[in-house]
């Protein structure tokens, strides 16, 4: 893809379509350059999204009534979905109560940040740098290790995870390191990568379709090519809808997997 | 122009590599989801447990596909 | 290969990126933990309480109604039993009254019969006595007339009369 990027750079000089490149994900710093508080375009989008999310939620929360209006019902439906559909269905209401705020925070934040990818003007998911998914994944990582230490002790947890029952003992030589690698590194790594790569791919997909559409419809003088451009444009619109779906799906997957990882830190029922 | 053509070809081969890398996880996910739905239809009362394990397994499988995607950018 | 390093840079987070991610995460988490979710939770709890309270109230009303109904039914049953008892008592009493009346009437009837019998007997006696006197006198007079002066002696006269009457009594 890097070569593709360089190729498109060359092509764009030859008035080709301005295809999205990975440079979109590495925007220049625009404020406080060189300090640990530097702000670039994606971080700016993230801050704006945060402010919008918090304002909307705080206003809704402060006006919350016993008999909900339309908007409050919608928000309550989402909160109820996270609590009952994700946390309680995996952890049960007894254990899950402690994790409802955490999972709700993760779900809402990831969802709103993902949605920024299709909002005109932003056109870039706020989760589309590796740091944000990484921070969320590390939060989950901390939570499930803490839960393991609290509920069954670290030694017991490691023993349960690394030496699962029902495996013939010579297999432990292979299984134990893999399991340790899995719970220590692979889980947060996969959470991070999944979200980030989805946002990356989504931006590339939508950006490519729309850029091609614009190129064929407006910049090409050949009128026959307008048809091709129309196909690209329709594909772009379809992928925008798909991205909205993916935004919700990834938030759901992130929240569910966090809950599942935490639930696996609890001692097995059997 | 010759250089550009060469670059284009090499770029396309990388994309094909990603396609191949995605193929395995795609098959795995398909089998997994099919089996999960089948077992859910057979025993709807353990739907919640099946969904949980489905999610964990999907996460592990998806990681393989993502590794191919990441390799596209890094290598 | 600057592009290759670009690709790697995608997966190597910048310091400022991590800083801002952390800041934003902490801000959002604090807002959700401390303000938004407790607020919603309080409303959820209040609503659940309202619904449960309403249901409890309805259940209490139902129980009250059941208790009242049971009470009324008990009272009704008691009244019914009482009425039956009273009726039985009345019937018994009526029976005893009738029996008493019967007894009294019987007694009276017996008394009346006895009295009547007694008075008849006494009258008969009286009649007999007066008859005895009259019959004696009559017979004496008759016999005197028949016999003439033969029976002028009083002693013979009375002795004769008495013997006639005794014969009369024995023949009766």
Coordinates of C-alpha atoms in Angstrom, one line a residue:
Chain A
X1 CA 0.0 0.0 0.0
X2 CA 2.9 2.3 0.7
X3 CA 4.0 1.9 -2.9
X4 CA 0.4 2.5 -3.9
X5 CA 0.6 5.7 -1.9
X6 CA 3.7 6.9 -3.7
X7 CA 2.1 5.9 -7.0
X8 CA -1.0 7.9 -6.3
X9 CA 1.2 10.8 -5.3
X10 CA 2.8 10.6 -8.7
X11 CA -0.5 10.1 -10.4
X12 CA -2.2 13.0 -8.7
X13 CA 0.5 15.3 -10.3
X14 CA -0.8 13.8 -13.5
X15 CA -4.3 14.9 -12.5
X16 CA -5.4 11.5 -11.3
X17 CA -8.0 10.9 -8.6
X18 CA -6.8 12.1 -5.1
X19 CA -7.0 8.7 -3.5
X20 CA -6.8 8.4 0.3
X21 CA -3.4 7.4 1.6
X22 CA -2.1 6.4 5.0
X23 CA -0.8 10.0 5.3
X24 CA -4.4 10.8 6.2
X25 CA -3.8 8.9 9.4
X26 CA -0.6 10.8 10.2
X27 CA -1.6 14.4 9.9
X28 CA 0.8 17.2 10.8
X29 CA 0.6 18.7 14.2
X30 CA -1.3 22.0 14.1
X31 CA -1.1 23.1 17.8
X32 CA 1.6 22.9 20.5
X33 CA 4.0 21.4 18.0
X34 CA 6.8 19.3 19.6
X35 CA 5.3 19.1 23.1
X36 CA 3.5 16.1 24.6
X37 CA 0.3 18.0 24.1
X38 CA 0.6 18.5 20.4
X39 CA -2.7 18.4 18.6
X40 CA -3.2 17.2 15.1
X41 CA -6.4 16.9 13.0
X42 CA -7.5 13.5 14.4
X43 CA -6.9 14.6 18.0
X44 CA -8.9 17.8 17.3
X45 CA -11.8 15.6 15.9
X46 CA -11.5 13.5 19.0
X47 CA -11.7 16.5 21.3
X48 CA -14.7 17.9 19.5
X49 CA -16.4 14.5 19.6
X50 CA -15.7 14.2 23.3
X51 CA -17.2 17.6 24.0
X52 CA -20.3 16.8 21.9
X53 CA -20.7 13.4 23.5
X54 CA -20.3 14.8 27.0
X55 CA -22.5 17.8 26.4
X56 CA -25.3 15.7 25.0
X57 CA -25.1 13.0 27.7
X58 CA -24.8 15.5 30.5
X59 CA -27.8 17.6 29.2
X60 CA -29.8 14.4 28.8
X61 CA -28.8 13.2 32.3
X62 CA -29.5 16.5 34.0
X63 CA -32.9 16.7 32.4
X64 CA -33.7 13.0 33.0
X65 CA -37.3 12.5 33.9
X66 CA -39.4 9.7 35.3
X67 CA -41.5 9.6 32.2
X68 CA -39.0 9.7 29.3
X69 CA -39.4 11.8 26.3
X70 CA -38.4 10.6 22.8
X71 CA -34.8 11.4 23.0
X72 CA -34.4 10.1 26.6
X73 CA -36.1 6.9 25.6
X74 CA -33.5 6.4 22.8
X75 CA -30.6 7.1 25.2
X76 CA -32.1 4.8 27.8
X77 CA -32.5 2.1 25.2
X78 CA -28.8 2.3 24.4
X79 CA -27.9 2.2 28.1
X80 CA -30.3 -0.7 28.7
X81 CA -28.9 -2.5 25.7
X82 CA -25.3 -2.2 27.0
X83 CA -26.3 -3.2 30.5
X84 CA -28.7 -6.1 29.8
X85 CA -27.6 -7.1 26.3
X86 CA -23.8 -7.1 26.9
X87 CA -22.8 -7.0 30.5
X88 CA -25.6 -8.9 32.3
X89 CA -25.9 -11.5 29.6
X90 CA -22.2 -12.4 29.8
X91 CA -21.4 -11.7 33.5
X92 CA -24.8 -12.0 35.2
X93 CA -26.3 -9.1 37.1
X94 CA -24.5 -10.0 40.3
X95 CA -20.9 -9.7 39.0
X96 CA -21.8 -7.4 36.2
X97 CA -23.0 -4.5 38.3
X98 CA -19.4 -3.3 38.9
X99 CA -18.6 -3.2 35.2
X100 CA -21.7 -1.5 33.8
X101 CA -20.2 2.0 33.9
X102 CA -16.9 0.8 32.3
X103 CA -18.5 -1.0 29.5
X104 CA -21.0 1.8 28.9
X105 CA -18.2 4.3 28.7
X106 CA -16.3 2.1 26.3
X107 CA -19.3 1.4 24.1
X108 CA -20.6 5.0 23.9
X109 CA -17.1 6.5 23.3
X110 CA -16.1 4.0 20.7
X111 CA -19.4 4.3 18.9
X112 CA -19.3 8.1 18.8
X113 CA -15.7 8.2 17.8
X114 CA -16.3 5.7 15.1
X115 CA -19.2 7.7 13.8
X116 CA -16.9 10.6 13.2
X117 CA -15.6 8.7 10.2
X118 CA -18.8 9.3 8.2
X119 CA -19.6 12.8 9.6
X120 CA -19.0 15.3 6.8
X121 CA -16.3 17.7 7.7
X122 CA -14.6 15.2 10.0
X123 CA -14.5 12.2 7.6
X124 CA -12.0 10.5 9.9
X125 CA -12.9 8.3 12.8
X126 CA -11.6 9.6 16.1
X127 CA -10.5 6.0 16.9
X128 CA -8.3 5.9 13.7
X129 CA -5.0 6.4 15.4
X130 CA -3.6 3.4 17.3
X131 CA -3.4 5.3 20.6
X132 CA -7.1 5.5 21.4
X133 CA -8.0 1.8 20.8
X134 CA -4.7 1.0 22.6
X135 CA -5.7 3.0 25.7
X136 CA -9.2 1.4 25.8
X137 CA -7.6 -2.1 25.4
X138 CA -5.2 -1.4 28.2
X139 CA -8.1 -0.3 30.4
X140 CA -9.7 -3.7 29.7
X141 CA -6.4 -5.4 30.2
X142 CA -6.0 -3.8 33.7
X143 CA -9.6 -4.6 34.6
X144 CA -9.4 -8.3 33.8
X145 CA -6.1 -8.8 35.6
X146 CA -7.4 -6.9 38.6
X147 CA -10.6 -9.0 38.5
X148 CA -8.5 -12.2 38.3
X149 CA -6.3 -11.1 41.2
X150 CA -9.3 -10.2 43.3
X151 CA -11.6 -13.1 42.5
X152 CA -9.2 -16.1 42.5
X153 CA -5.7 -14.9 43.0
X154 CA -3.1 -14.4 40.3
X155 CA -1.5 -17.8 40.8
X156 CA -4.7 -19.7 40.5
X157 CA -5.8 -17.6 37.5
X158 CA -2.5 -18.3 35.7
X159 CA -2.7 -22.0 36.5
X160 CA -6.3 -22.2 35.2
X161 CA -5.5 -20.3 32.0
X162 CA -2.1 -21.9 31.2
X163 CA -2.9 -25.4 32.2
X164 CA -6.5 -26.0 31.1
X165 CA -8.1 -29.2 32.3
X166 CA -8.6 -32.1 29.9
X167 CA -5.4 -31.6 28.0
X168 CA -2.8 -34.4 28.1
X169 CA 0.2 -33.2 30.0
X170 CA 2.8 -33.3 27.3
X171 CA 0.7 -30.7 25.4
X172 CA 1.2 -28.3 28.3
X173 CA 4.7 -27.6 26.9
X174 CA 3.1 -26.0 23.9
X175 CA -0.2 -24.9 25.4
X176 CA 1.1 -23.0 28.4
X177 CA 3.3 -20.4 26.6
X178 CA 0.6 -19.9 24.0
X179 CA -2.0 -19.3 26.7
X180 CA 0.2 -16.9 28.6
X181 CA 1.0 -15.0 25.4
X182 CA -2.7 -14.9 24.7
X183 CA -3.9 -13.5 28.0
X184 CA -0.9 -11.1 28.4
X185 CA -0.4 -9.7 24.9
X186 CA -2.8 -11.0 22.3
X187 CA -6.0 -9.9 23.9
X188 CA -5.2 -6.1 24.2
X189 CA -3.3 -6.3 20.9
X190 CA -6.2 -7.8 19.0
X191 CA -8.7 -5.4 20.6
X192 CA -6.6 -2.5 19.5
X193 CA -5.8 -3.8 16.0
X194 CA -9.4 -4.8 15.3
X195 CA -10.8 -1.4 15.9
X196 CA -8.0 0.5 14.4
X197 CA -7.7 -1.6 11.2
X198 CA -11.5 -1.5 10.7
X199 CA -11.5 2.3 10.9
X200 CA -8.4 2.4 8.6
X201 CA -10.0 0.1 6.0
X202 CA -13.3 1.9 6.2
X203 CA -11.7 5.3 5.6
X204 CA -9.7 3.9 2.7
X205 CA -12.8 2.2 1.2
X206 CA -15.1 5.2 1.4
X207 CA -12.3 7.6 0.4
X208 CA -11.4 5.6 -2.6
X209 CA -15.0 5.3 -3.9
X210 CA -15.7 9.0 -3.5
X211 CA -12.4 10.1 -4.9
X212 CA -12.9 7.9 -7.9
X213 CA -16.4 9.2 -8.3
X214 CA -15.4 12.8 -8.2
X215 CA -12.5 12.1 -10.6
X216 CA -14.6 10.4 -13.2
X217 CA -17.7 12.7 -13.0
X218 CA -16.0 16.1 -12.7
X219 CA -12.4 16.0 -13.7
X220 CA -12.6 13.7 -16.7
X221 CA -13.8 15.4 -19.8
X222 CA -15.1 12.2 -21.4
X223 CA -18.8 12.2 -20.8
X224 CA -19.1 8.4 -21.1
X225 CA -16.9 8.1 -18.0
X226 CA -19.6 9.9 -16.0
X227 CA -21.5 6.5 -15.9
X228 CA -18.4 4.9 -14.3
X229 CA -18.2 7.7 -11.9
X230 CA -21.9 7.2 -11.0
X231 CA -21.2 3.6 -10.1
X232 CA -18.3 4.7 -7.9
X233 CA -20.4 7.3 -6.2
X234 CA -23.2 4.8 -5.5
X235 CA -20.7 2.4 -4.2
X236 CA -19.3 5.2 -2.0
X237 CA -22.8 5.9 -0.6
X238 CA -23.3 2.2 0.1
X239 CA -20.0 2.0 1.9
X240 CA -20.9 5.1 4.0
X241 CA -24.0 3.2 5.2
X242 CA -21.8 0.2 5.7
X243 CA -19.4 2.3 7.8
X244 CA -22.2 3.4 10.1
X245 CA -23.1 -0.2 10.6
X246 CA -19.4 -1.1 11.2
X247 CA -19.1 1.8 13.7
X248 CA -21.9 0.2 15.8
X249 CA -20.7 -3.3 15.3
X250 CA -17.1 -2.5 16.3
X251 CA -18.3 -0.7 19.4
X252 CA -20.5 -3.8 20.2
X253 CA -17.6 -6.2 19.6
X254 CA -15.2 -4.1 21.6
X255 CA -17.6 -3.9 24.6
X256 CA -18.6 -7.6 24.3
X257 CA -15.0 -8.8 24.2
X258 CA -14.0 -6.6 27.1
X259 CA -16.8 -8.2 29.1
X260 CA -16.0 -11.7 28.0
X261 CA -12.3 -11.2 29.0
X262 CA -13.4 -9.9 32.4
X263 CA -15.8 -12.8 32.8
X264 CA -13.0 -15.3 32.1
X265 CA -11.1 -13.9 35.0
X266 CA -13.8 -15.1 37.3
X267 CA -13.4 -18.7 38.6
X268 CA -15.0 -21.2 36.4
X269 CA -18.5 -22.4 37.6
X270 CA -17.8 -26.0 37.0
Chain B
X1 CA 6.7 5.4 -17.1
X2 CA 8.4 2.0 -16.9
X3 CA 9.1 2.6 -13.2
X4 CA 5.5 3.5 -12.5
X5 CA 4.2 0.4 -14.2
X6 CA 6.6 -1.7 -12.1
X7 CA 5.4 0.0 -8.9
X8 CA 1.8 -0.6 -9.9
X9 CA 2.4 -4.3 -10.4
X10 CA 4.2 -4.7 -7.1
X11 CA 1.4 -2.8 -5.3
X12 CA -1.2 -5.1 -6.8
X13 CA 0.7 -8.2 -5.7
X14 CA 0.6 -6.9 -2.1
X15 CA -3.1 -6.5 -2.3
X16 CA -3.4 -10.1 -3.6
X17 CA -1.4 -11.2 -0.6
X18 CA -3.9 -9.5 1.7
X19 CA -6.7 -11.2 -0.2
X20 CA -5.0 -14.6 0.4
X21 CA -4.4 -13.7 4.0
X22 CA -8.0 -13.0 4.5
X23 CA -9.1 -16.2 2.8
X24 CA -8.3 -18.5 5.7
X25 CA -9.9 -16.5 8.4
X26 CA -12.9 -16.0 6.2
X27 CA -13.4 -19.8 5.8
X28 CA -12.8 -20.2 9.6
X29 CA -15.4 -17.5 10.4
X30 CA -17.9 -19.0 8.1
X31 CA -17.6 -22.5 9.6
X32 CA -17.6 -21.0 13.1
X33 CA -20.7 -18.9 12.5
X34 CA -22.5 -21.7 10.7
X35 CA -21.8 -24.1 13.5
X36 CA -22.8 -21.5 16.2
X37 CA -26.1 -20.8 14.5
X38 CA -26.8 -24.5 14.1
X39 CA -26.1 -25.2 17.8
X40 CA -28.2 -22.1 18.8
X41 CA -31.1 -23.5 16.7
X42 CA -30.7 -26.9 18.3
X43 CA -30.4 -25.6 21.8
X44 CA -31.8 -22.1 22.2
X45 CA -31.6 -22.3 26.0
X46 CA -27.7 -22.1 25.9
X47 CA -27.8 -19.2 23.4
X48 CA -26.0 -16.8 25.7
X49 CA -23.1 -19.1 26.4
X50 CA -22.7 -20.0 22.7
X51 CA -22.7 -16.3 21.8
X52 CA -19.9 -15.6 24.3
X53 CA -17.7 -18.4 23.0
X54 CA -18.6 -17.3 19.5
X55 CA -17.3 -13.9 20.2
X56 CA -14.0 -15.1 21.7
X57 CA -13.4 -17.5 18.8
X58 CA -14.3 -14.8 16.3
X59 CA -11.8 -12.5 18.0
X60 CA -9.0 -15.0 17.7
X61 CA -9.8 -15.8 14.1
X62 CA -10.1 -12.2 13.1
X63 CA -6.7 -11.5 14.6
X64 CA -5.2 -13.7 11.9
X65 CA -6.8 -11.7 9.1
X66 CA -5.8 -8.4 10.8
X67 CA -2.2 -9.6 11.0
X68 CA -2.2 -9.9 7.2
X69 CA -3.7 -6.4 6.9
X70 CA -1.0 -5.0 9.3
X71 CA 1.7 -6.7 7.4
X72 CA 0.6 -4.9 4.3
X73 CA 1.5 -1.6 5.9
X74 CA 4.6 -2.6 7.9
X75 CA 6.6 -4.7 5.5
Chain C
X1 CA 12.1 4.0 1.9
X2 CA 10.3 6.8 3.8
X3 CA 6.9 5.3 2.9
X4 CA 7.7 2.1 4.7
X5 CA 8.5 4.0 7.8
X6 CA 5.2 5.8 7.4
X7 CA 3.5 2.4 7.4
X8 CA 5.2 1.4 10.6
X9 CA 4.4 4.8 12.1
X10 CA 0.7 3.9 11.9
X11 CA 1.3 1.3 14.5
X12 CA 3.7 3.2 16.7
X13 CA 1.6 5.6 18.8
X14 CA 3.0 9.1 19.3
X15 CA 3.5 10.4 22.8
X16 CA 1.0 13.2 22.3
X17 CA -1.5 10.9 20.8
X18 CA -1.4 8.6 23.9
X19 CA -1.5 11.7 26.2
X20 CA -4.7 13.0 24.5
X21 CA -6.3 9.6 24.4
X22 CA -5.7 9.1 28.1
X23 CA -6.9 12.6 28.9
X24 CA -10.1 12.1 26.9
X25 CA -10.7 8.6 28.3
X26 CA -10.3 9.8 31.8
X27 CA -12.6 12.8 31.3
X28 CA -15.3 10.7 29.7
X29 CA -14.9 7.9 32.2
X30 CA -15.2 10.3 35.1
X31 CA -18.2 12.0 33.6
X32 CA -19.9 8.6 33.0
X33 CA -19.0 7.2 36.4
X34 CA -19.7 10.2 38.5
X35 CA -22.5 12.0 36.8
X36 CA -24.3 10.5 33.8
X37 CA -24.8 6.9 34.9
X38 CA -25.8 7.6 38.5
X39 CA -28.3 10.1 37.3
X40 CA -29.9 7.6 34.9
X41 CA -29.6 4.8 37.5
X42 CA -31.5 6.9 40.0
X43 CA -34.3 7.4 37.5
X44 CA -34.3 3.7 36.7
X45 CA -34.4 2.8 40.4
X46 CA -37.2 5.4 41.0
X47 CA -39.2 4.0 38.1
X48 CA -38.7 0.4 39.3
X49 CA -39.7 1.5 42.8
X50 CA -42.8 3.2 41.4
X51 CA -43.8 0.2 39.5
X52 CA -43.1 -2.1 42.4
X53 CA -44.8 0.2 44.8
X54 CA -47.9 0.4 42.5
X55 CA -47.9 -3.4 42.3
X56 CA -47.5 -3.8 46.0
X57 CA -50.4 -1.3 46.6
X58 CA -52.6 -3.2 44.1
X59 CA -51.7 -6.4 45.8
X60 CA -52.5 -4.9 49.3
X61 CA -55.9 -3.7 48.0
X62 CA -56.5 -7.1 46.6
X63 CA -55.7 -8.7 49.9
X64 CA -57.9 -6.2 51.8
X65 CA -60.7 -6.9 49.4
X66 CA -60.2 -10.7 49.9
X67 CA -60.1 -10.3 53.7
X68 CA -63.3 -8.2 53.6
X69 CA -65.0 -10.7 51.4
X70 CA -64.0 -13.5 53.6
X71 CA -65.3 -11.6 56.6
X72 CA -68.6 -10.9 54.9
X73 CA -68.9 -14.5 53.9
X74 CA -68.1 -15.6 57.5
X75 CA -70.7 -13.3 58.8
X76 CA -73.2 -14.5 56.2
X77 CA -72.5 -18.1 57.2
X78 CA -72.9 -17.3 60.9
X79 CA -76.1 -15.5 60.2
X80 CA -77.3 -18.5 58.2
X81 CA -76.4 -20.9 61.0
X82 CA -78.0 -18.6 63.6
X83 CA -81.2 -18.4 61.6
X84 CA -81.3 -22.2 61.2
X85 CA -80.7 -22.5 64.9
X86 CA -83.4 -20.0 65.7
X87 CA -85.8 -21.8 63.4
X88 CA -85.0 -25.1 65.0
X89 CA -85.4 -23.6 68.4
X90 CA -88.7 -22.1 67.5
X91 CA -89.9 -25.4 66.0
X92 CA -88.9 -27.2 69.2
X93 CA -90.6 -24.6 71.3
X94 CA -93.7 -24.7 69.2
X95 CA -93.7 -28.5 69.5
X96 CA -93.3 -28.3 73.3
X97 CA -96.1 -25.7 73.5
X98 CA -98.4 -27.9 71.5
X99 CA -97.5 -30.9 73.6
X100 CA -98.1 -28.9 76.7
X101 CA -101.4 -27.7 75.4
X102 CA -102.3 -31.3 74.5
X103 CA -101.3 -32.4 77.9
X104 CA -103.2 -29.6 79.6
X105 CA -106.3 -30.3 77.4
X106 CA -106.1 -34.0 78.2
X107 CA -105.8 -33.2 81.8
X108 CA -108.7 -30.8 81.7
X109 CA -110.8 -33.3 79.8
X110 CA -110.0 -36.0 82.3
X111 CA -110.8 -33.6 85.1
X112 CA -114.1 -32.6 83.4
X113 CA -115.0 -36.2 82.8
X114 CA -114.2 -37.1 86.3
X115 CA -116.1 -34.2 87.7
X116 CA -119.1 -35.0 85.5
X117 CA -118.9 -38.6 86.5
X118 CA -118.7 -37.6 90.1
X119 CA -121.6 -35.2 89.9
X120 CA -123.6 -37.8 88.0
X121 CA -122.9 -40.3 90.6
X122 CA -123.8 -37.9 93.4
X123 CA -127.0 -36.8 91.6
X124 CA -127.8 -40.4 91.1
X125 CA -127.3 -41.0 94.7
X126 CA -129.4 -38.0 95.6
X127 CA -132.1 -39.1 93.2
X128 CA -131.9 -42.5 94.7
X129 CA -132.1 -41.2 98.2
X130 CA -135.1 -38.9 97.4
X131 CA -136.6 -41.7 95.4
X132 CA -136.2 -43.9 98.3
X133 CA -138.0 -41.5 100.5
X134 CA -140.8 -40.8 98.1
X135 CA -141.2 -44.4 97.0
X136 CA -141.4 -45.3 100.7
X137 CA -144.1 -42.7 101.5
X138 CA -145.9 -43.5 98.3
X139 CA -145.8 -47.2 98.8
X140 CA -146.9 -46.8 102.4
X141 CA -149.8 -44.6 101.4
X142 CA -150.7 -47.0 98.7
X143 CA -150.4 -50.0 100.9
X144 CA -152.4 -48.2 103.6
X145 CA -155.1 -47.5 101.3
X146 CA -155.0 -51.1 100.1
X147 CA -154.8 -52.6 103.6
X148 CA -156.9 -50.0 105.4
X149 CA -156.0 -49.4 108.9
X150 CA -153.9 -52.4 109.4
X151 CA -150.7 -50.6 109.0
X152 CA -151.2 -47.8 111.5
X153 CA -148.4 -48.9 113.8
X154 CA -145.4 -46.8 113.0
X155 CA -142.8 -49.5 113.8
X156 CA -144.2 -52.0 111.5
X157 CA -144.5 -49.4 108.9
X158 CA -140.8 -48.4 108.9
X159 CA -139.6 -52.0 109.1
X160 CA -141.6 -52.9 106.1
X161 CA -140.5 -49.9 104.1
X162 CA -136.8 -50.6 104.9
X163 CA -137.1 -54.3 103.9
X164 CA -138.7 -53.3 100.6
X165 CA -136.0 -50.8 99.8
X166 CA -133.3 -53.3 100.6
X167 CA -134.9 -55.7 98.2
X168 CA -135.0 -53.0 95.7
X169 CA -131.3 -52.2 96.2
X170 CA -130.3 -55.9 96.0
X171 CA -132.3 -56.4 92.8
X172 CA -130.7 -53.4 91.2

